PDB file of C-alpha atoms in Angstrom:
ATOM      1  CA  MET S   1      48.228  15.205  86.966  1.00  0.00           C
ATOM      2  CA  LYS S   2      48.383  11.215  87.359  1.00  0.00           C
ATOM      3  CA  GLU S   3      51.000   9.249  85.070  1.00  0.00           C
ATOM      4  CA  TYR S   4      50.778   5.650  84.712  1.00  0.00           C
ATOM      5  CA  ARG S   5      53.710   3.648  82.877  1.00  0.00           C
ATOM      6  CA  TYR S   6      52.647   0.723  80.857  1.00  0.00           C
ATOM      7  CA  VAL S   7      54.600  -1.965  79.034  1.00  0.00           C
ATOM      8  CA  VAL S   8      52.461  -3.417  76.196  1.00  0.00           C
ATOM      9  CA  ASP S   9      52.286  -6.856  76.794  1.00  0.00           C
ATOM     10  CA  ASP S  10      50.228  -8.066  73.832  1.00  0.00           C
ATOM     11  CA  PRO S  11      52.080 -10.098  71.234  1.00  0.00           C
ATOM     12  CA  MET S  12      50.624  -7.770  68.570  1.00  0.00           C
ATOM     13  CA  GLY S  13      50.914  -4.535  69.943  1.00  0.00           C
ATOM     14  CA  LEU S  14      47.843  -2.035  70.433  1.00  0.00           C
ATOM     15  CA  HIS S  15      45.874  -3.128  67.586  1.00  0.00           C
ATOM     16  CA  ALA S  16      42.306  -2.720  67.241  1.00  0.00           C
ATOM     17  CA  ARG S  17      40.999  -4.801  70.348  1.00  0.00           C
ATOM     18  CA  PRO S  18      43.238  -3.562  73.049  1.00  0.00           C
ATOM     19  CA  ALA S  19      43.375  -0.136  71.909  1.00  0.00           C
ATOM     20  CA  SER S  20      39.200  -0.191  71.818  1.00  0.00           C
ATOM     21  CA  VAL S  21      39.548  -1.299  75.362  1.00  0.00           C
ATOM     22  CA  ILE S  22      41.761   1.637  76.242  1.00  0.00           C
ATOM     23  CA  PHE S  23      39.134   3.854  74.331  1.00  0.00           C
ATOM     24  CA  ILE S  24      36.204   2.456  75.526  1.00  0.00           C
ATOM     25  CA  GLU S  25      37.159   3.084  79.249  1.00  0.00           C
ATOM     26  CA  ALA S  26      38.460   6.622  78.892  1.00  0.00           C
ATOM     27  CA  GLY S  27      34.920   7.662  77.207  1.00  0.00           C
ATOM     28  CA  LYS S  28      33.417   6.861  80.728  1.00  0.00           C
ATOM     29  CA  TYR S  29      36.011   9.897  82.403  1.00  0.00           C
ATOM     30  CA  MET S  30      35.740  13.711  81.862  1.00  0.00           C
ATOM     31  CA  CYS S  31      39.593  14.446  82.556  1.00  0.00           C
ATOM     32  CA  SER S  32      41.843  14.277  79.423  1.00  0.00           C
ATOM     33  CA  ILE S  33      43.844  11.049  79.240  1.00  0.00           C
ATOM     34  CA  GLU S  34      46.772  10.922  77.047  1.00  0.00           C
ATOM     35  CA  ALA S  35      49.257   8.241  75.928  1.00  0.00           C
ATOM     36  CA  ASP S  36      52.678   9.333  74.961  1.00  0.00           C
ATOM     37  CA  TRP S  37      54.685   6.994  73.111  1.00  0.00           C
ATOM     38  CA  ASN S  38      57.793   7.846  70.923  1.00  0.00           C
ATOM     39  CA  LEU S  39      57.363  11.273  70.852  1.00  0.00           C
ATOM     40  CA  GLN S  40      54.298  10.685  69.713  1.00  0.00           C
ATOM     41  CA  LYS S  41      50.947  11.709  72.021  1.00  0.00           C
ATOM     42  CA  ALA S  42      47.577  10.072  71.277  1.00  0.00           C
ATOM     43  CA  ASP S  43      44.563  11.534  72.801  1.00  0.00           C
ATOM     44  CA  CYS S  44      42.693   8.093  74.235  1.00  0.00           C
ATOM     45  CA  LYS S  45      39.101   9.469  73.341  1.00  0.00           C
ATOM     46  CA  SER S  46      40.290   8.918  70.184  1.00  0.00           C
ATOM     47  CA  LEU S  47      40.373   5.296  68.824  1.00  0.00           C
ATOM     48  CA  LEU S  48      42.261   6.071  65.705  1.00  0.00           C
ATOM     49  CA  ALA S  49      44.707   8.342  67.643  1.00  0.00           C
ATOM     50  CA  ILE S  50      45.508   5.081  70.391  1.00  0.00           C
ATOM     51  CA  MET S  51      46.168   2.840  67.037  1.00  0.00           C
ATOM     52  CA  GLY S  52      47.824   5.114  65.152  1.00  0.00           C
ATOM     53  CA  LEU S  53      50.586   5.444  67.738  1.00  0.00           C
ATOM     54  CA  GLY S  54      51.710   1.868  66.588  1.00  0.00           C
ATOM     55  CA  ALA S  55      52.909   0.771  69.870  1.00  0.00           C
ATOM     56  CA  LYS S  56      54.492  -2.619  70.111  1.00  0.00           C
ATOM     57  CA  LYS S  57      54.810  -5.665  72.755  1.00  0.00           C
ATOM     58  CA  GLY S  58      57.619  -4.477  75.209  1.00  0.00           C
ATOM     59  CA  ASP S  59      57.244  -0.359  74.084  1.00  0.00           C
ATOM     60  CA  GLU S  60      56.467   1.574  77.401  1.00  0.00           C
ATOM     61  CA  VAL S  61      53.321   3.818  77.014  1.00  0.00           C
ATOM     62  CA  ILE S  62      52.981   6.788  79.318  1.00  0.00           C
ATOM     63  CA  PHE S  63      49.163   7.679  80.157  1.00  0.00           C
ATOM     64  CA  ARG S  64      48.604  10.828  81.745  1.00  0.00           C
ATOM     65  CA  PHE S  65      45.606  12.003  83.345  1.00  0.00           C
ATOM     66  CA  GLU S  66      44.634  15.221  83.864  1.00  0.00           C
ATOM     67  CA  GLY S  67      41.282  16.824  85.318  1.00  0.00           C
ATOM     68  CA  GLU S  68      39.146  16.554  88.065  1.00  0.00           C
ATOM     69  CA  ASP S  69      38.196  12.924  88.134  1.00  0.00           C
ATOM     70  CA  GLU S  70      41.786  12.038  87.080  1.00  0.00           C
ATOM     71  CA  ASP S  71      42.386   9.794  90.452  1.00  0.00           C
ATOM     72  CA  ALA S  72      39.276   7.564  89.358  1.00  0.00           C
ATOM     73  CA  ALA S  73      40.470   7.248  85.381  1.00  0.00           C
ATOM     74  CA  TYR S  74      43.888   6.415  86.516  1.00  0.00           C
ATOM     75  CA  TYR S  75      42.729   3.401  88.343  1.00  0.00           C
ATOM     76  CA  ALA S  76      40.078   2.312  85.614  1.00  0.00           C
ATOM     77  CA  ILE S  77      42.398   2.296  83.024  1.00  0.00           C
ATOM     78  CA  ARG S  78      45.105   0.430  85.317  1.00  0.00           C
ATOM     79  CA  SER S  79      42.746  -2.043  85.841  1.00  0.00           C
ATOM     80  CA  VAL S  80      41.708  -2.765  82.201  1.00  0.00           C
ATOM     81  CA  LEU S  81      45.523  -2.799  81.448  1.00  0.00           C
ATOM     82  CA  ASP S  82      46.741  -4.866  83.781  1.00  0.00           C
ATOM     83  CA  LYS S  83      43.805  -7.257  83.225  1.00  0.00           C
ATOM     84  CA  LYS S  84      44.636  -8.074  80.053  1.00  0.00           C
TER      85      LYS S  84
ATOM     86  CA  MET P   1      27.881  24.437  69.359  1.00  0.00           C
ATOM     87  CA  PHE P   2      29.916  27.039  67.218  1.00  0.00           C
ATOM     88  CA  GLU P   3      32.480  24.043  66.787  1.00  0.00           C
ATOM     89  CA  ALA P   4      29.529  21.589  65.468  1.00  0.00           C
ATOM     90  CA  TRP P   5      28.218  24.173  63.099  1.00  0.00           C
ATOM     91  CA  LYS P   6      32.474  25.001  61.422  1.00  0.00           C
ATOM     92  CA  LYS P   7      32.342  21.198  61.413  1.00  0.00           C
ATOM     93  CA  HIS P   8      28.914  21.382  59.619  1.00  0.00           C
ATOM     94  CA  LEU P   9      30.676  23.873  57.506  1.00  0.00           C
ATOM     95  CA  LYS P  10      33.569  22.511  56.372  1.00  0.00           C
ATOM     96  CA  ARG P  11      31.737  19.080  55.739  1.00  0.00           C
ATOM     97  CA  GLY P  12      30.131  21.120  52.801  1.00  0.00           C
ATOM     98  CA  GLY P  13      27.096  22.197  55.233  1.00  0.00           C
ATOM     99  CA  GLY P  14      24.311  19.200  54.560  1.00  0.00           C
ATOM    100  CA  LYS P  15      25.923  17.570  51.516  1.00  0.00           C
ATOM    101  CA  LYS P  16      25.747  14.098  51.871  1.00  0.00           C
ATOM    102  CA  GLU P  17      29.138  12.269  51.667  1.00  0.00           C
ATOM    103  CA  GLU P  18      29.728   9.258  50.509  1.00  0.00           C
ATOM    104  CA  ILE P  19      32.396   6.438  51.701  1.00  0.00           C
ATOM    105  CA  LEU P  20      33.130   3.825  48.874  1.00  0.00           C
ATOM    106  CA  ALA P  21      33.676   0.340  48.691  1.00  0.00           C
ATOM    107  CA  PRO P  22      37.365  -0.718  49.394  1.00  0.00           C
ATOM    108  CA  VAL P  23      36.516  -4.386  48.328  1.00  0.00           C
ATOM    109  CA  GLU P  24      34.319  -5.937  46.252  1.00  0.00           C
ATOM    110  CA  GLY P  25      32.129  -8.598  47.490  1.00  0.00           C
ATOM    111  CA  LEU P  26      28.884  -8.747  49.280  1.00  0.00           C
ATOM    112  CA  ALA P  27      27.785  -5.845  51.860  1.00  0.00           C
ATOM    113  CA  VAL P  28      26.150  -7.508  54.895  1.00  0.00           C
ATOM    114  CA  PRO P  29      25.631  -5.628  57.920  1.00  0.00           C
ATOM    115  CA  LEU P  30      27.574  -5.442  60.889  1.00  0.00           C
ATOM    116  CA  SER P  31      25.161  -7.326  63.075  1.00  0.00           C
ATOM    117  CA  GLU P  32      26.125 -10.285  61.040  1.00  0.00           C
ATOM    118  CA  VAL P  33      29.717 -10.216  61.650  1.00  0.00           C
ATOM    119  CA  LYS P  34      30.955 -12.787  64.416  1.00  0.00           C
ATOM    120  CA  ASP P  35      33.044 -10.825  66.800  1.00  0.00           C
ATOM    121  CA  PRO P  36      31.372  -8.558  69.401  1.00  0.00           C
ATOM    122  CA  ALA P  37      33.559  -5.555  68.762  1.00  0.00           C
ATOM    123  CA  PHE P  38      32.057  -5.453  65.518  1.00  0.00           C
ATOM    124  CA  SER P  39      28.357  -6.059  65.823  1.00  0.00           C
ATOM    125  CA  GLN P  40      27.856  -4.658  69.003  1.00  0.00           C
ATOM    126  CA  GLU P  41      29.293  -1.383  67.406  1.00  0.00           C
ATOM    127  CA  ILE P  42      31.995  -0.940  70.051  1.00  0.00           C
ATOM    128  CA  LEU P  43      34.518   0.360  67.542  1.00  0.00           C
ATOM    129  CA  GLY P  44      31.785   2.480  65.538  1.00  0.00           C
ATOM    130  CA  LYS P  45      29.075   2.082  63.267  1.00  0.00           C
ATOM    131  CA  GLY P  46      29.971   1.212  59.713  1.00  0.00           C
ATOM    132  CA  MET P  47      28.976  -2.381  57.580  1.00  0.00           C
ATOM    133  CA  ALA P  48      30.717  -5.090  56.507  1.00  0.00           C
ATOM    134  CA  ILE P  49      32.015  -6.958  52.863  1.00  0.00           C
ATOM    135  CA  ILE P  50      32.689 -10.493  52.488  1.00  0.00           C
ATOM    136  CA  PRO P  51      35.178 -10.056  50.185  1.00  0.00           C
ATOM    137  CA  SER P  52      35.075 -11.646  46.877  1.00  0.00           C
ATOM    138  CA  LYS P  53      38.828 -10.753  45.462  1.00  0.00           C
ATOM    139  CA  GLY P  54      41.813 -10.145  47.752  1.00  0.00           C
ATOM    140  CA  ARG P  55      42.631  -6.158  47.485  1.00  0.00           C
ATOM    141  CA  ILE P  56      41.631  -3.292  49.141  1.00  0.00           C
ATOM    142  CA  VAL P  57      41.316   0.471  47.987  1.00  0.00           C
ATOM    143  CA  ALA P  58      41.293   3.616  49.313  1.00  0.00           C
ATOM    144  CA  PRO P  59      37.610   4.350  49.838  1.00  0.00           C
ATOM    145  CA  VAL P  60      38.153   8.221  50.177  1.00  0.00           C
ATOM    146  CA  SER P  61      40.691  10.698  49.729  1.00  0.00           C
ATOM    147  CA  GLY P  62      42.946  11.447  52.827  1.00  0.00           C
ATOM    148  CA  VAL P  63      45.186  10.522  55.082  1.00  0.00           C
ATOM    149  CA  LEU P  64      46.318   7.053  55.803  1.00  0.00           C
ATOM    150  CA  SER P  65      46.452   7.648  59.480  1.00  0.00           C
ATOM    151  CA  VAL P  66      46.773   3.862  60.428  1.00  0.00           C
ATOM    152  CA  MET P  67      48.930   0.947  58.759  1.00  0.00           C
ATOM    153  CA  PHE P  68      48.982  -1.822  61.319  1.00  0.00           C
ATOM    154  CA  GLU P  69      52.618  -3.713  61.026  1.00  0.00           C
ATOM    155  CA  THR P  70      50.628  -6.945  60.589  1.00  0.00           C
ATOM    156  CA  MET P  71      48.607  -5.127  57.336  1.00  0.00           C
ATOM    157  CA  HIS P  72      45.139  -6.584  58.707  1.00  0.00           C
ATOM    158  CA  ALA P  73      43.674  -3.197  59.443  1.00  0.00           C
ATOM    159  CA  VAL P  74      44.355   0.194  57.897  1.00  0.00           C
ATOM    160  CA  SER P  75      42.172   3.303  58.564  1.00  0.00           C
ATOM    161  CA  ILE P  76      42.355   6.441  56.804  1.00  0.00           C
ATOM    162  CA  THR P  77      40.956  10.067  57.823  1.00  0.00           C
ATOM    163  CA  ALA P  78      39.157  11.827  54.918  1.00  0.00           C
ATOM    164  CA  ASP P  79      39.684  14.947  53.961  1.00  0.00           C
ATOM    165  CA  ASN P  80      36.007  15.733  55.458  1.00  0.00           C
ATOM    166  CA  GLY P  81      37.349  14.326  58.594  1.00  0.00           C
ATOM    167  CA  ALA P  82      35.759  11.202  58.460  1.00  0.00           C
ATOM    168  CA  GLU P  83      37.811   8.123  60.104  1.00  0.00           C
ATOM    169  CA  VAL P  84      37.238   5.310  58.038  1.00  0.00           C
ATOM    170  CA  MET P  85      38.901   1.966  59.295  1.00  0.00           C
ATOM    171  CA  ILE P  86      38.844  -1.590  57.419  1.00  0.00           C
ATOM    172  CA  HIS P  87      39.483  -4.575  58.981  1.00  0.00           C
ATOM    173  CA  VAL P  88      40.203  -7.353  56.593  1.00  0.00           C
ATOM    174  CA  GLY P  89      39.009 -10.648  58.341  1.00  0.00           C
ATOM    175  CA  LEU P  90      38.119 -11.642  62.027  1.00  0.00           C
ATOM    176  CA  ASP P  91      41.460 -12.180  64.249  1.00  0.00           C
ATOM    177  CA  THR P  92      43.366 -11.907  61.488  1.00  0.00           C
ATOM    178  CA  VAL P  93      46.077  -9.942  63.553  1.00  0.00           C
ATOM    179  CA  GLN P  94      47.329 -13.361  64.370  1.00  0.00           C
ATOM    180  CA  LEU P  95      48.401 -13.930  60.921  1.00  0.00           C
ATOM    181  CA  LYS P  96      51.655 -11.379  61.564  1.00  0.00           C
ATOM    182  CA  GLY P  97      51.351  -9.962  58.332  1.00  0.00           C
ATOM    183  CA  GLU P  98      51.507 -13.374  56.698  1.00  0.00           C
ATOM    184  CA  GLY P  99      49.471 -13.544  53.422  1.00  0.00           C
ATOM    185  CA  PHE P 100      49.229  -9.470  53.333  1.00  0.00           C
ATOM    186  CA  GLN P 101      50.852  -7.077  50.925  1.00  0.00           C
ATOM    187  CA  SER P 102      50.534  -3.401  51.607  1.00  0.00           C
ATOM    188  CA  PHE P 103      51.266  -0.595  49.040  1.00  0.00           C
ATOM    189  CA  LYS P 104      50.917   2.647  51.026  1.00  0.00           C
ATOM    190  CA  LYS P 105      52.495   3.757  54.341  1.00  0.00           C
ATOM    191  CA  GLN P 106      51.185   5.451  57.502  1.00  0.00           C
ATOM    192  CA  GLY P 107      51.072   9.269  57.372  1.00  0.00           C
ATOM    193  CA  GLU P 108      50.975   9.172  53.400  1.00  0.00           C
ATOM    194  CA  ARG P 109      48.205  10.440  51.635  1.00  0.00           C
ATOM    195  CA  VAL P 110      46.154   8.344  49.494  1.00  0.00           C
ATOM    196  CA  LYS P 111      43.248   9.196  46.793  1.00  0.00           C
ATOM    197  CA  GLU P 112      40.229   7.315  46.673  1.00  0.00           C
ATOM    198  CA  GLY P 113      40.440   4.009  44.488  1.00  0.00           C
ATOM    199  CA  GLU P 114      44.342   3.590  45.244  1.00  0.00           C
ATOM    200  CA  LEU P 115      45.124   0.283  46.291  1.00  0.00           C
ATOM    201  CA  LEU P 116      46.060   0.370  49.656  1.00  0.00           C
ATOM    202  CA  LEU P 117      46.659  -3.971  50.574  1.00  0.00           C
ATOM    203  CA  LYS P 118      46.368  -6.922  48.936  1.00  0.00           C
ATOM    204  CA  PHE P 119      45.825 -10.358  50.749  1.00  0.00           C
ATOM    205  CA  ASP P 120      45.672 -14.068  49.616  1.00  0.00           C
ATOM    206  CA  LEU P 121      42.007 -14.737  49.977  1.00  0.00           C
ATOM    207  CA  GLU P 122      42.175 -18.269  49.341  1.00  0.00           C
ATOM    208  CA  GLY P 123      45.013 -18.884  51.509  1.00  0.00           C
ATOM    209  CA  ILE P 124      43.694 -17.232  54.336  1.00  0.00           C
ATOM    210  CA  LYS P 125      40.287 -18.575  54.545  1.00  0.00           C
ATOM    211  CA  ALA P 126      42.227 -22.254  54.130  1.00  0.00           C
ATOM    212  CA  LYS P 127      43.694 -21.408  57.520  1.00  0.00           C
ATOM    213  CA  GLY P 128      40.346 -20.886  58.723  1.00  0.00           C
ATOM    214  CA  TYR P 129      39.987 -17.052  59.304  1.00  0.00           C
ATOM    215  CA  ASP P 130      36.702 -15.755  58.524  1.00  0.00           C
ATOM    216  CA  LEU P 131      37.440 -12.629  55.962  1.00  0.00           C
ATOM    217  CA  VAL P 132      34.416 -10.715  56.625  1.00  0.00           C
ATOM    218  CA  THR P 133      35.492  -7.037  56.265  1.00  0.00           C
ATOM    219  CA  PRO P 134      34.423  -4.572  58.531  1.00  0.00           C
ATOM    220  CA  VAL P 135      33.895  -0.834  57.131  1.00  0.00           C
ATOM    221  CA  ILE P 136      33.720   1.289  60.334  1.00  0.00           C
ATOM    222  CA  ILE P 137      33.529   4.976  61.029  1.00  0.00           C
ATOM    223  CA  LEU P 138      35.464   5.214  64.184  1.00  0.00           C
ATOM    224  CA  ASN P 139      34.357   8.846  64.808  1.00  0.00           C
ATOM    225  CA  THR P 140      30.359   7.574  64.624  1.00  0.00           C
ATOM    226  CA  MET P 141      29.475  10.302  67.168  1.00  0.00           C
ATOM    227  CA  GLU P 142      29.997  13.017  64.855  1.00  0.00           C
ATOM    228  CA  TYR P 143      27.577  11.170  62.179  1.00  0.00           C
ATOM    229  CA  PRO P 144      23.812  10.843  63.719  1.00  0.00           C
ATOM    230  CA  ASN P 145      22.304  10.230  60.349  1.00  0.00           C
ATOM    231  CA  MET P 146      24.977   7.687  58.726  1.00  0.00           C
ATOM    232  CA  LYS P 147      23.287   5.159  56.506  1.00  0.00           C
ATOM    233  CA  SER P 148      24.557   1.833  54.823  1.00  0.00           C
ATOM    234  CA  HIS P 149      24.108   0.016  51.830  1.00  0.00           C
ATOM    235  CA  VAL P 150      23.982  -3.694  52.503  1.00  0.00           C
ATOM    236  CA  GLY P 151      22.396  -6.789  51.486  1.00  0.00           C
ATOM    237  CA  LYS P 152      23.750  -6.802  47.959  1.00  0.00           C
ATOM    238  CA  GLN P 153      26.526  -7.891  45.907  1.00  0.00           C
ATOM    239  CA  ILE P 154      28.880  -4.721  45.475  1.00  0.00           C
ATOM    240  CA  MET P 155      31.542  -3.742  42.981  1.00  0.00           C
ATOM    241  CA  GLU P 156      34.862  -1.884  44.204  1.00  0.00           C
ATOM    242  CA  LEU P 157      34.360   2.140  44.773  1.00  0.00           C
ATOM    243  CA  GLU P 158      30.101   1.742  44.782  1.00  0.00           C
ATOM    244  CA  PRO P 159      28.841   3.865  47.622  1.00  0.00           C
ATOM    245  CA  ILE P 160      28.121   1.937  50.857  1.00  0.00           C
ATOM    246  CA  ILE P 161      28.007   4.736  53.613  1.00  0.00           C
ATOM    247  CA  GLU P 162      26.050   8.049  53.597  1.00  0.00           C
ATOM    248  CA  LEU P 163      27.375   9.924  56.213  1.00  0.00           C
TER     249      LEU P 163
END
């Protein structure tokens, strides 16, 4: 299992556009990718789940990767999040 | 395979399901929306409505699964499993809720036709925003035979998408 702690930096939080970036990248990997925030869990392979988290600027979202390609997924998600 | 069959049964087995228009206006294909997230179907397949009235009603009965704090977009998870997103205008997240008014909270049950949002159509337009409102099925993959009705003026709650 790998973990990445990400502090939301989009001033509008995880709205449709940033959520879709995570969703598209997550869909490329076999491992499970979960985003946790404020006692809620979102499956990153569901756009609805990511948007439903309601994470806002400054919130720390923990991404958890579990499965065979978790390393690749971890670096991929990190790179799209850090690029923004 | 079994899961797919169960879903099929849950959806009433082969019976067509309809998503109704959440807003009155001109129905257009997603390809005409000037934002690649929608026109390239990145968020999912669907259609869009150029609104002629500033109100959004529930296009299906279900749960209001997303109500953004900025009130520019909502999503309803229908009782039959379809995830319907309504995004009022392009880049309207930047308005931070100004000009929008919500009538339901995230997590609440909504009935088809119930008022979800009101927005200041003229005011938002005057600020230079394109108010074209995509209606997207987020779990598009589950509906390979989806059809949209576009290219005409539609009233609130007219059928716009067949799943």
